[in-house]
mmCIF file of C-alpha atoms and ligand atoms in Angstrom:
data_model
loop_
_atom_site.group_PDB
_atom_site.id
_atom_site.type_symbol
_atom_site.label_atom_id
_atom_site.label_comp_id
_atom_site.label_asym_id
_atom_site.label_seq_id
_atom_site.Cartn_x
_atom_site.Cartn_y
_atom_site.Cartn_z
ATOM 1 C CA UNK A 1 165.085 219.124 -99.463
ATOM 2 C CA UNK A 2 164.931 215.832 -100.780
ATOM 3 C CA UNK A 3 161.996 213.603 -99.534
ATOM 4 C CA UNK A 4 164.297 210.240 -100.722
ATOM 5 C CA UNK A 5 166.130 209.266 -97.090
ATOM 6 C CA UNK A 6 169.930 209.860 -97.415
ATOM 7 C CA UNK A 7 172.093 206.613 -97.362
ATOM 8 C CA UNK A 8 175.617 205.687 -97.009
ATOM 9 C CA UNK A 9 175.937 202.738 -97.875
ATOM 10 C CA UNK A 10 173.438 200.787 -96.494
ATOM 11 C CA UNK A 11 172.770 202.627 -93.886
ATOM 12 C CA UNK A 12 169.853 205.199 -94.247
ATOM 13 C CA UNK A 13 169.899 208.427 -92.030
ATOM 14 C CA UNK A 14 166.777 209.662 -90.602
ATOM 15 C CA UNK A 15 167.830 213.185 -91.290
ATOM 16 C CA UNK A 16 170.905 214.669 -93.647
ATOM 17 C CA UNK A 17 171.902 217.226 -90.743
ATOM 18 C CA UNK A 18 174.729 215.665 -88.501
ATOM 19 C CA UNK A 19 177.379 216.447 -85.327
ATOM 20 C CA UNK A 20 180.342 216.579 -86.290
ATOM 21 C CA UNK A 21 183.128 214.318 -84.748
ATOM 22 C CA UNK A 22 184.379 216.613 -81.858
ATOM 23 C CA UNK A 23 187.444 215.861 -79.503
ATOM 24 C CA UNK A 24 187.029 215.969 -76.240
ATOM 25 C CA UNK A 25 183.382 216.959 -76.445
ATOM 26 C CA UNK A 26 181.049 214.718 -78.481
ATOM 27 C CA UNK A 27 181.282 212.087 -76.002
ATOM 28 C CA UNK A 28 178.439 209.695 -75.897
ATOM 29 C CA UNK A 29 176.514 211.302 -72.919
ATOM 30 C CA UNK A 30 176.525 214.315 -75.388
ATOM 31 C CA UNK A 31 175.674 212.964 -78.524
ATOM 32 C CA UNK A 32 172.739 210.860 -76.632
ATOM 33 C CA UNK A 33 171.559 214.232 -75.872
ATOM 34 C CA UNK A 34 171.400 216.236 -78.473
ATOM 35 C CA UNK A 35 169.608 212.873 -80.564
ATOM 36 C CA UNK A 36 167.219 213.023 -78.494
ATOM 37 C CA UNK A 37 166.344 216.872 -78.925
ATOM 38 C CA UNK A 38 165.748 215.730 -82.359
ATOM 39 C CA UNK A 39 167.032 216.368 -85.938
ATOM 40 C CA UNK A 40 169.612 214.565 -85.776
ATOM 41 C CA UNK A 41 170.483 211.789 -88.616
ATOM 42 C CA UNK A 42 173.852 210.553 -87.562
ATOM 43 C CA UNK A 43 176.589 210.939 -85.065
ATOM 44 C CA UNK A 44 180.457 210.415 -84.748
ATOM 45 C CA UNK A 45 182.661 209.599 -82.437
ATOM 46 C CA UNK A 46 185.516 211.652 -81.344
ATOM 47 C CA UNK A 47 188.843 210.541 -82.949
ATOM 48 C CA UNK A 48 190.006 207.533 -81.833
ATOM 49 C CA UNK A 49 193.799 206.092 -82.436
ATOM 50 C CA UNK A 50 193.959 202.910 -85.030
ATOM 51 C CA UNK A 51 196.595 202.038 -83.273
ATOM 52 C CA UNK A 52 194.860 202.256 -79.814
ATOM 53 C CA UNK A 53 192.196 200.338 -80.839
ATOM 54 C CA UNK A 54 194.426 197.516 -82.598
ATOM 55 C CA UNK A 55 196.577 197.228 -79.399
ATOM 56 C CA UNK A 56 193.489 197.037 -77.393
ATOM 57 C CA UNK A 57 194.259 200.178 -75.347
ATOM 58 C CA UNK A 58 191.415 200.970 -72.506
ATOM 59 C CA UNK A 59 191.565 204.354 -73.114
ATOM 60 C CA UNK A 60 191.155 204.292 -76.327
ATOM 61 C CA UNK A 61 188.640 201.986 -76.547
ATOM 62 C CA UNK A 62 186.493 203.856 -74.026
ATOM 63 C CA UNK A 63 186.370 206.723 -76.459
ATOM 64 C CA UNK A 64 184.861 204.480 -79.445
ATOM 65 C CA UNK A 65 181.913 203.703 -76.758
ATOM 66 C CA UNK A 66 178.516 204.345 -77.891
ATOM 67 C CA UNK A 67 175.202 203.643 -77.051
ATOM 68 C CA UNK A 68 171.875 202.045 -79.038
ATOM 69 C CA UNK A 69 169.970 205.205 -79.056
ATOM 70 C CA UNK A 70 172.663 206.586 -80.648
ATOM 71 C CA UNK A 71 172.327 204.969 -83.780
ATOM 72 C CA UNK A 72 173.389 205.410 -86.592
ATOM 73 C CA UNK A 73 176.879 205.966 -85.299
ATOM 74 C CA UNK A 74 179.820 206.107 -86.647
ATOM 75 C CA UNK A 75 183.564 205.664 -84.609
ATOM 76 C CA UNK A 76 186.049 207.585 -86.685
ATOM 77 C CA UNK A 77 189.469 206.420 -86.768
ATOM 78 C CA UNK A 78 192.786 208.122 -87.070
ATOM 79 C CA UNK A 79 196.385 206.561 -88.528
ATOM 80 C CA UNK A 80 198.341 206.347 -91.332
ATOM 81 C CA UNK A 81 198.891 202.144 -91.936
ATOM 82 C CA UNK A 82 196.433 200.887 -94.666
ATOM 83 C CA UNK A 83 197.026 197.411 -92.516
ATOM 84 C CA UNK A 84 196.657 198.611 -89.493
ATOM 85 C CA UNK A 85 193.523 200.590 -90.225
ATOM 86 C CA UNK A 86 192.208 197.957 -91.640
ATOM 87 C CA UNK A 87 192.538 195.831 -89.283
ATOM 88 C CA UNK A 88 191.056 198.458 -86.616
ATOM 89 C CA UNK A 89 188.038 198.772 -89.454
ATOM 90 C CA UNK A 90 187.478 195.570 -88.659
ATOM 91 C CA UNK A 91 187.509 195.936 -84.753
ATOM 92 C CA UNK A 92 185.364 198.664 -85.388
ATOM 93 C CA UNK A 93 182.746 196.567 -87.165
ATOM 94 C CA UNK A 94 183.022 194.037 -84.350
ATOM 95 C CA UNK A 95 181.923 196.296 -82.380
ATOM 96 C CA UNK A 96 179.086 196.684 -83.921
ATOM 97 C CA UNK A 97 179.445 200.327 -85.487
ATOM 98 C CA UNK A 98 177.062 201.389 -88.328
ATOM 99 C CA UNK A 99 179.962 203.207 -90.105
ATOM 100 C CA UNK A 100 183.758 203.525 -89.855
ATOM 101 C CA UNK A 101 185.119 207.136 -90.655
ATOM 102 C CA UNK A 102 188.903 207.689 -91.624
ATOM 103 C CA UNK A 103 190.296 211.206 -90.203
ATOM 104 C CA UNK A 104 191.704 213.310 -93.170
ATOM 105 C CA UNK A 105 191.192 216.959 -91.894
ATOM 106 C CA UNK A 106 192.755 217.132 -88.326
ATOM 107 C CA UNK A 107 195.994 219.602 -88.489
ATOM 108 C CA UNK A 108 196.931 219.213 -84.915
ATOM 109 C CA UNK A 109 200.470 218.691 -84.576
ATOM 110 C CA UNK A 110 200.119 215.605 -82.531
ATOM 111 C CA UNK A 111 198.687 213.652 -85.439
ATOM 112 C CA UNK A 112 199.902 215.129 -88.486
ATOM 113 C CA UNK A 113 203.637 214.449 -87.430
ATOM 114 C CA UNK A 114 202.443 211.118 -87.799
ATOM 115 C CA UNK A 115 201.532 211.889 -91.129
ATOM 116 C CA UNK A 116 197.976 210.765 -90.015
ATOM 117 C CA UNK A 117 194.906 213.271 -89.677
ATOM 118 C CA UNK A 118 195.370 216.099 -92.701
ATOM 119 C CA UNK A 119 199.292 215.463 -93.408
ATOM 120 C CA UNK A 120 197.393 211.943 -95.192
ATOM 121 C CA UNK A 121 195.843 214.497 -97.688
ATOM 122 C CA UNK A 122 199.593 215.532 -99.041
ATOM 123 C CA UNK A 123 199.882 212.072 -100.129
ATOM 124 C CA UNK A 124 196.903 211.426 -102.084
ATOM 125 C CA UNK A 125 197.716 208.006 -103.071
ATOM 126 C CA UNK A 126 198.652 206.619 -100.156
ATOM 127 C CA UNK A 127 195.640 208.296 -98.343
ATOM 128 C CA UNK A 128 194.086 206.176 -101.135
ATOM 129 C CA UNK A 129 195.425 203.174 -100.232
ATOM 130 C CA UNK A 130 193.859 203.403 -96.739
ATOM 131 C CA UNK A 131 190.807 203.866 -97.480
ATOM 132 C CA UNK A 132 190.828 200.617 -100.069
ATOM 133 C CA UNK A 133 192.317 198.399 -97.519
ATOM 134 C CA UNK A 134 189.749 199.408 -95.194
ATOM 135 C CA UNK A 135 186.501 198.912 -97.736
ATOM 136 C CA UNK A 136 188.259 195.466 -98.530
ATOM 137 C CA UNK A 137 188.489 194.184 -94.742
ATOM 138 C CA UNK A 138 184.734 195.430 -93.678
ATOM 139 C CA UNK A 139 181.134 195.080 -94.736
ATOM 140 C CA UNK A 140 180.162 198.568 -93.217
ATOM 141 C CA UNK A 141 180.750 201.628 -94.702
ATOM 142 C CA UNK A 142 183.854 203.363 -95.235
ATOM 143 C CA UNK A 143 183.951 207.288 -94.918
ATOM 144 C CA UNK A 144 186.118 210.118 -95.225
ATOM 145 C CA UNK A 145 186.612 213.663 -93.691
ATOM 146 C CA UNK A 146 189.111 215.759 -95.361
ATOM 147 C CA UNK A 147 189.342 219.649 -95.363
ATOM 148 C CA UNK A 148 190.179 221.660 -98.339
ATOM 149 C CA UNK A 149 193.304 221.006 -98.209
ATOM 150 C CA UNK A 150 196.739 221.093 -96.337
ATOM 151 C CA UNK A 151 197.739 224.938 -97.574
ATOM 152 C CA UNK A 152 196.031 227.407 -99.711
ATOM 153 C CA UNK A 153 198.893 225.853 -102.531
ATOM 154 C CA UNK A 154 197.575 222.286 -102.084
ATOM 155 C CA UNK A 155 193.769 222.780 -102.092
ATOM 156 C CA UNK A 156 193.644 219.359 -103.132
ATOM 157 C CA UNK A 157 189.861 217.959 -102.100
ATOM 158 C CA UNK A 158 188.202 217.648 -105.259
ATOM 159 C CA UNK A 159 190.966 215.622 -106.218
ATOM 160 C CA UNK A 160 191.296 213.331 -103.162
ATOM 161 C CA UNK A 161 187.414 213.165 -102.993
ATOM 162 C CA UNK A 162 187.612 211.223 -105.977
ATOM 163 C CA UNK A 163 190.182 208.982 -105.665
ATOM 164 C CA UNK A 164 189.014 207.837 -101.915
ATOM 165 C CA UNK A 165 185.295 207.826 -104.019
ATOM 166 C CA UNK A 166 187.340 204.671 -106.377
ATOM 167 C CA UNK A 167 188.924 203.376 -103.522
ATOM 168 C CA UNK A 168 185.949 202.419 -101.956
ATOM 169 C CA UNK A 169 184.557 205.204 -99.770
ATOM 170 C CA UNK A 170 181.015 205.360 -99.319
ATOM 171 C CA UNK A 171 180.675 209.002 -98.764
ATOM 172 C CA UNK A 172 182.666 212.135 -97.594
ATOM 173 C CA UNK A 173 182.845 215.477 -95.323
ATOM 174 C CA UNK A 174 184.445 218.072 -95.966
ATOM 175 C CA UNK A 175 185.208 220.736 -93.697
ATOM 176 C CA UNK A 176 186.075 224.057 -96.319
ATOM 177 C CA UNK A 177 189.223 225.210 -94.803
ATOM 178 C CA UNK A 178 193.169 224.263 -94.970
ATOM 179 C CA UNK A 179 194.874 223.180 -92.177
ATOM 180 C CA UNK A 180 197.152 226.123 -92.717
ATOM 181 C CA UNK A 181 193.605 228.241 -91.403
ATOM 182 C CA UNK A 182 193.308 226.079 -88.774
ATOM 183 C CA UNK A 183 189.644 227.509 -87.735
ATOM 184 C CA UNK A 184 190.952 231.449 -89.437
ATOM 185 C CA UNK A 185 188.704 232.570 -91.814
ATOM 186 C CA UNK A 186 185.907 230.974 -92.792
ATOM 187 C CA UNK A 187 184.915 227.260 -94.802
ATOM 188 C CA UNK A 188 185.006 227.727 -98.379
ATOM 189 C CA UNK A 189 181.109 225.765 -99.163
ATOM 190 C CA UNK A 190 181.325 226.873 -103.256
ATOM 191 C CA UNK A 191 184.128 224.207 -102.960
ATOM 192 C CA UNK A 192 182.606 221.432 -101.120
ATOM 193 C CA UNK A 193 179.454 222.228 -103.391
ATOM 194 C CA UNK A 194 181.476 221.721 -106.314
ATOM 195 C CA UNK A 195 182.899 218.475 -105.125
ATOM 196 C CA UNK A 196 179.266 216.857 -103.959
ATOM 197 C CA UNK A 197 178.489 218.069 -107.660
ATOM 198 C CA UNK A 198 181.091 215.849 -109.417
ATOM 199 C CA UNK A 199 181.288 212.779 -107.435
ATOM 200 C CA UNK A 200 178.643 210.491 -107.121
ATOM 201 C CA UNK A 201 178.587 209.645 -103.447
ATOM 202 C CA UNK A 202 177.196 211.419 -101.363
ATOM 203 C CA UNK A 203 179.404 214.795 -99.478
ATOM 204 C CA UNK A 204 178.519 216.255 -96.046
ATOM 205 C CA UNK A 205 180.011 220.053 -96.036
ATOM 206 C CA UNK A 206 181.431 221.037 -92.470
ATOM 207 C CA UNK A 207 182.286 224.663 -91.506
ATOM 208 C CA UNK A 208 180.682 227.660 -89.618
ATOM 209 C CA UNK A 209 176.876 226.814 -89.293
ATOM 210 C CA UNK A 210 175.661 228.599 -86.145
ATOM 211 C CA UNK A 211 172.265 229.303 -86.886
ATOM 212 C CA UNK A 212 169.418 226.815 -88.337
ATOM 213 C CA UNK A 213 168.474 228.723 -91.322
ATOM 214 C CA UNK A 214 172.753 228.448 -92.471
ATOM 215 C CA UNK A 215 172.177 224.477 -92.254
ATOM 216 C CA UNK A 216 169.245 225.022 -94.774
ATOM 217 C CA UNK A 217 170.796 227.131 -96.848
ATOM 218 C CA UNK A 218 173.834 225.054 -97.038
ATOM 219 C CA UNK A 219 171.520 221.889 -97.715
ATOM 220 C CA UNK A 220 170.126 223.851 -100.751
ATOM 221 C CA UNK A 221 172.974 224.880 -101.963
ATOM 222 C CA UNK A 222 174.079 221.715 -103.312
ATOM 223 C CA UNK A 223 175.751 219.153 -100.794
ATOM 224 C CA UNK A 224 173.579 215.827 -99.735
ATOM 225 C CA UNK A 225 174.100 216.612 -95.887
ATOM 226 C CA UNK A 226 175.504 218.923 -93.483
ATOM 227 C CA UNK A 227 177.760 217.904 -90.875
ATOM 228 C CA UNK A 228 177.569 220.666 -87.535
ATOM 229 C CA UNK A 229 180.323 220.833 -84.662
ATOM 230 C CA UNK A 230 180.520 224.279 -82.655
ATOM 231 C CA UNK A 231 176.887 225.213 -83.926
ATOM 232 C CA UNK A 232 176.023 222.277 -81.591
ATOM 233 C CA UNK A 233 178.189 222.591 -78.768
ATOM 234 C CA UNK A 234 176.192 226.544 -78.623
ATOM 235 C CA UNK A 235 172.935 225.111 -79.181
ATOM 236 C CA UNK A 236 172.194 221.084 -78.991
ATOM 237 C CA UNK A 237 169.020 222.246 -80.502
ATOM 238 C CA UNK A 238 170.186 223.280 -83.662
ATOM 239 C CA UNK A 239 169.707 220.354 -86.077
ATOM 240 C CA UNK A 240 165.695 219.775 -84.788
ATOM 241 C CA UNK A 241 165.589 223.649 -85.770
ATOM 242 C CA UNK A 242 167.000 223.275 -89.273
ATOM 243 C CA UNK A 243 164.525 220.383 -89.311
ATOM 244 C CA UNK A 244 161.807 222.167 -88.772
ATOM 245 C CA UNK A 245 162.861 225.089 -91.319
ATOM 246 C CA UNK A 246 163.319 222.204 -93.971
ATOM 247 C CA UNK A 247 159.753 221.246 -93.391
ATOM 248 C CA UNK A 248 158.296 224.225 -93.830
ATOM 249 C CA UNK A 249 157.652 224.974 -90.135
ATOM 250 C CA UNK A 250 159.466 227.748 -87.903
ATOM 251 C CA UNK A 251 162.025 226.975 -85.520
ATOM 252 C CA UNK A 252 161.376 225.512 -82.507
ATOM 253 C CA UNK A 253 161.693 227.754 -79.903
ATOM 254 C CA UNK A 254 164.188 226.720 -76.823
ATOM 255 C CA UNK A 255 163.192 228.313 -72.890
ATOM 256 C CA UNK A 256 166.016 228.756 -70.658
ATOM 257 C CA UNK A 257 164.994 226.384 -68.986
ATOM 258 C CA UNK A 258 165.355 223.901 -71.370
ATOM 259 C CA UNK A 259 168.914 225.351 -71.969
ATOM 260 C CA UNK A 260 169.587 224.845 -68.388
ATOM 261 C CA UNK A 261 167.852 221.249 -68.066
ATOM 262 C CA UNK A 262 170.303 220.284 -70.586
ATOM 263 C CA UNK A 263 173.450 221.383 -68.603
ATOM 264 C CA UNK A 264 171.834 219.309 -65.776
ATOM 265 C CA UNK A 265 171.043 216.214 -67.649
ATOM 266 C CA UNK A 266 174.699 216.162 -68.977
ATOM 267 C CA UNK A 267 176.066 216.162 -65.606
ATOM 268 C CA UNK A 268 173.806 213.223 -64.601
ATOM 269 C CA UNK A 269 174.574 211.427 -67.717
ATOM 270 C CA UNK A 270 178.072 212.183 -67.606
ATOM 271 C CA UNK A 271 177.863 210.816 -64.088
ATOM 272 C CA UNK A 272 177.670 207.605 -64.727
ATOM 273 C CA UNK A 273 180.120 207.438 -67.459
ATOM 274 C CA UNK A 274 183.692 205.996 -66.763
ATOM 275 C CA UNK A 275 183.636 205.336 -63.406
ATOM 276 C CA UNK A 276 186.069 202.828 -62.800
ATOM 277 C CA UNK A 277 187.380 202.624 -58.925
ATOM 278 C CA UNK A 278 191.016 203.700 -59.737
ATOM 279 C CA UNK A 279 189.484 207.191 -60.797
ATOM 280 C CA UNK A 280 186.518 207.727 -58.373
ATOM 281 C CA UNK A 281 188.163 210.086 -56.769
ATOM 282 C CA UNK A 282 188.581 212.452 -59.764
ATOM 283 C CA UNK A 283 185.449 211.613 -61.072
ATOM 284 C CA UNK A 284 183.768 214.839 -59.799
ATOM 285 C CA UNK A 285 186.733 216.364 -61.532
ATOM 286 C CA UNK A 286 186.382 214.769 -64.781
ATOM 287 C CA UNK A 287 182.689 215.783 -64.989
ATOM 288 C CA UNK A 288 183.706 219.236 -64.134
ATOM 289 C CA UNK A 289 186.130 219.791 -66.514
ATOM 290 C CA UNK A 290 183.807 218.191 -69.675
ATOM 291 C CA UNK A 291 181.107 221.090 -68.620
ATOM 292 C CA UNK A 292 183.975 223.933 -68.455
ATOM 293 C CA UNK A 293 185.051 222.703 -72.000
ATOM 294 C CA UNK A 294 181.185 222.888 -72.946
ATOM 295 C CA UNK A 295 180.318 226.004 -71.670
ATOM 296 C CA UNK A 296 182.984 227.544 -73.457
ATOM 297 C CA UNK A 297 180.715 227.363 -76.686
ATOM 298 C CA UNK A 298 177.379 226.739 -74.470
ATOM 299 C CA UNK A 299 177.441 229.882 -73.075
ATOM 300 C CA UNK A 300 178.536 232.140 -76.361
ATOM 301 C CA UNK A 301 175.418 234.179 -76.924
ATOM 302 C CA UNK A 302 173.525 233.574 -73.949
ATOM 303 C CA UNK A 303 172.442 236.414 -71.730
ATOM 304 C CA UNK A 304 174.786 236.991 -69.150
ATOM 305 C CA UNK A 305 177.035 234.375 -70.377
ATOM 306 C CA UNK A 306 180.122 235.791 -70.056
ATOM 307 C CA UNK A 307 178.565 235.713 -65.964
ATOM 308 C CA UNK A 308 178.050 231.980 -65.998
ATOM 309 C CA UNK A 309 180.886 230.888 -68.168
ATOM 310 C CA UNK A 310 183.540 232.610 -65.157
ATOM 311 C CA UNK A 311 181.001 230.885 -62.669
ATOM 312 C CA UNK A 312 181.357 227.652 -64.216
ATOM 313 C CA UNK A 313 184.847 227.869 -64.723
ATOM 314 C CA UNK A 314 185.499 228.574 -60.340
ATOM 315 C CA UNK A 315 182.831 226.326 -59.067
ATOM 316 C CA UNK A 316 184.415 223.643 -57.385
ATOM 317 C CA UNK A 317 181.905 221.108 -56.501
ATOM 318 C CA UNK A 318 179.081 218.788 -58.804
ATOM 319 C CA UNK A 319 176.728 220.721 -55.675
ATOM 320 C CA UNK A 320 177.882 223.838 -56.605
ATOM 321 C CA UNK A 321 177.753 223.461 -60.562
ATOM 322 C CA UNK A 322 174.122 222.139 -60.134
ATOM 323 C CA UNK A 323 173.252 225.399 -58.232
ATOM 324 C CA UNK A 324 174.539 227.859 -59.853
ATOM 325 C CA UNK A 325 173.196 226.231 -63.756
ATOM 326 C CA UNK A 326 169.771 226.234 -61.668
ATOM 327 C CA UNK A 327 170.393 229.713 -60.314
ATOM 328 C CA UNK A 328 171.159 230.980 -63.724
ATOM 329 C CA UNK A 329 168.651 229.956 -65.737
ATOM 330 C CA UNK A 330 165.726 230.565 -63.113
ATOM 331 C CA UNK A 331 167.228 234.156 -63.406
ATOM 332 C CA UNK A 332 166.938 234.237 -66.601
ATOM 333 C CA UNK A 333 163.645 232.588 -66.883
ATOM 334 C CA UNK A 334 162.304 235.373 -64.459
ATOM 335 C CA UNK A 335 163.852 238.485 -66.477
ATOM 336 C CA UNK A 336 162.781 237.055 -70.172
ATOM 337 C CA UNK A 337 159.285 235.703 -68.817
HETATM 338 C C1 FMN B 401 186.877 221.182 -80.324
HETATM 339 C C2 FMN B 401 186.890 220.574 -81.705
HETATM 340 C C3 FMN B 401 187.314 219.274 -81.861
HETATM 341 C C4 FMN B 401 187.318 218.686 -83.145
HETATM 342 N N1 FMN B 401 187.692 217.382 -83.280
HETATM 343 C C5 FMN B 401 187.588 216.776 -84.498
HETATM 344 C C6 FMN B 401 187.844 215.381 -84.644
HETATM 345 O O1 FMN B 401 188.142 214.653 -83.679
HETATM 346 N N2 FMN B 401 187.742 214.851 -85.893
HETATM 347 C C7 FMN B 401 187.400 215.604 -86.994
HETATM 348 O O2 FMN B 401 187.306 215.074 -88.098
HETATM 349 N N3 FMN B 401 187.130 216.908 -86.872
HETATM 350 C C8 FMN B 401 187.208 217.505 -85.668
HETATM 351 N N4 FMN B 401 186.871 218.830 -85.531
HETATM 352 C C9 FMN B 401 186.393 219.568 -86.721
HETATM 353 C C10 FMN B 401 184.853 219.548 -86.803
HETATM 354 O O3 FMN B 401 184.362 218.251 -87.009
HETATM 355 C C11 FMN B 401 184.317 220.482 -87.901
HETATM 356 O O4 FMN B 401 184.652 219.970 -89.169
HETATM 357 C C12 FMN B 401 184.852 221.914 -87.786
HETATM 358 O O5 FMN B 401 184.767 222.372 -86.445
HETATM 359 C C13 FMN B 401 184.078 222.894 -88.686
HETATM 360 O O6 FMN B 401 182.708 222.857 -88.396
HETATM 361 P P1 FMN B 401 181.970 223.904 -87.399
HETATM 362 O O7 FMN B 401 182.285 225.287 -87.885
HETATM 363 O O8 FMN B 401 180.506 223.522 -87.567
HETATM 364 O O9 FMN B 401 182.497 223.666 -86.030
HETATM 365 C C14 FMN B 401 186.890 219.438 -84.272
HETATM 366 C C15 FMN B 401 186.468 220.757 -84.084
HETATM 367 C C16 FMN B 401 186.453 221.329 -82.830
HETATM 368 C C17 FMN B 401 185.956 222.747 -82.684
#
């Protein structure tokens, strides 16, 4: 691994391994977590809508929220209107964001009829366009994340990589699969290696690391950083491990407790986040739901996770969630110990 610091832009990472933007999970409570388990050089926001943010939209703006121990952070952006993402580029800088980061790779239906998300990738030029309206209207860095391509006809990344590297972007991630795979198959890294080898900013590659010693590899293999998603939503512990691997050291070893005291703390965290008196009364709810959606991935791999996963997914009450996490992992603790 490089001893240099990776940059974008101006903005220097304290480590090349990243988690990746995530709807609907890496909300701030999260990513404040996992940074401070370690490893961790940069963060991004969920999606949030350009035109959202330009109208002002509560909502949306609540999803661009971030915290200072976050940092650096940066709010990723989706939308198809070189003036209108410029102009939320520039709301986005007002609000104080290290980095702005333009959504190329999402194939969700919802977006890409808008021809925002990965349908931008099918018009190269325009997706162009976007991105040098945006690095025109801010100081901060300008980013992209694109995936292969849009089909296995129009693998068209290496391309794109390099015209959004003219236009202005600061560095890339790419996440090795079409939209036509969806999350099939598995992220094609010989191509984002070969793109990080012929431009001259620096690439993140996305795709399929679930264990530390796959962000290493990946690392050597040619890109300048590695951007995680799922890997983290399994184990929030994963980039201080691939940290320690890159130094030399073994992986830090994670108790179930631990596992379980970071279930806890996200409730408590998450507690406290969007509260607003029109939804107190769903709060409980909301907080609920984000650690069903969690455990989904949280629980993958875990002994008797299948067990706590159903649990998790009946409990009714913030009381009852607490117990049974605490229940669980005591269990655990007791049979592994
Ligand atoms: C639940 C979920 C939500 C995602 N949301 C976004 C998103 O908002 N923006 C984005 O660029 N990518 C999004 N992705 C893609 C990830 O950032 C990442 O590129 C992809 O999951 C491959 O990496 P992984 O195998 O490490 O998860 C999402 C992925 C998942 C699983």
């Amino acid at each position: 691994m490089a001893d240099t610091p990776m940059r974008i832009g101006s903005v220097e990472l304290p480590s090349p391994f990243a988690v990746a933007p995530m709807a609907g999970m890496t909300d701030s409570a999260f990513r404040r977590l996992v940074k401070r388990h370690g490893g961790c050089g940069l963060v991004v926001t969920e999606m949030v809508s350009s035109e959202g943010l330009v109208r002002g939209i509560d909502r949306t703006l609540e999803y661009a929220e971030y915290t200072e121990e976050e940092r650096p952070v940066s709010i990723q952006i989706f939308g198809r209107d070189p003036e209108k993402m410029a102009a939320a580029a520039q709301i986005v800088e007002g609000m104080g964001a290290d980095i702005v980061d333009v959504n190329m790779g999402c194939p969700v239906p919802k977006i890409a009829k808008h021809n925002a998300g990965c349908s931008l990738m099918r018009e190269p030029e325009h997706a162009a366009a976007v991105i040098g309206a945006m690095a025109k209207a801010v100081k901060i860095p300008v980013t992209v994340k694109m995936r292969a391509g849009w089909n296995e006809h129009e693998r068209n990344a290496p391309t794109l990589a390099k015209m959004v590297q003219d236009a202005g972007a600061s560095a890339i991630a790419v996440h090795g699969r079409t939209a036509a795979q969806s999350y099939s198959g598995s992220a094609d890294w010989d191509l984002v290696a070969a793109i990080a080898d012929a431009i001259d900013i620096p690439v993140f590659g996305s795709g399929d690391c679930v264990e530390p010693e796959q962000i290493v590899a990946k690392l050597r293999a040619g890109v300048e950083g590695v951007l995680v998603g799922r890997g983290v939503l399994r184990n929030p512990w994963i980039l201080a491990q691939a940290q320690d691997l890159a130094a030399g050291r073994p992986a830090r070893e994670v108790t179930p407790e631990q596992r379980g005291r970071f279930l806890l703390d996200y409730i408590e965290l998450l507690q406290h986040e969007r509260v607003d008196d029109a939804r107190a009364t769903s709060h409980d709810k909301w907080v609920i739901n984000k650690l069903r959606a969690l455990a989904t991935y949280y629980t993958k791999g875990l002994e008797n996770g299948s067990h706590l996963r159903t649990a998790i997914n009946t409990v009714q009450t913030l009381d009852g969630l607490r117990e049974l996490i605490v229940d669980h992992f005591h269990a655990s603790t007791t049979i592994s110990g």
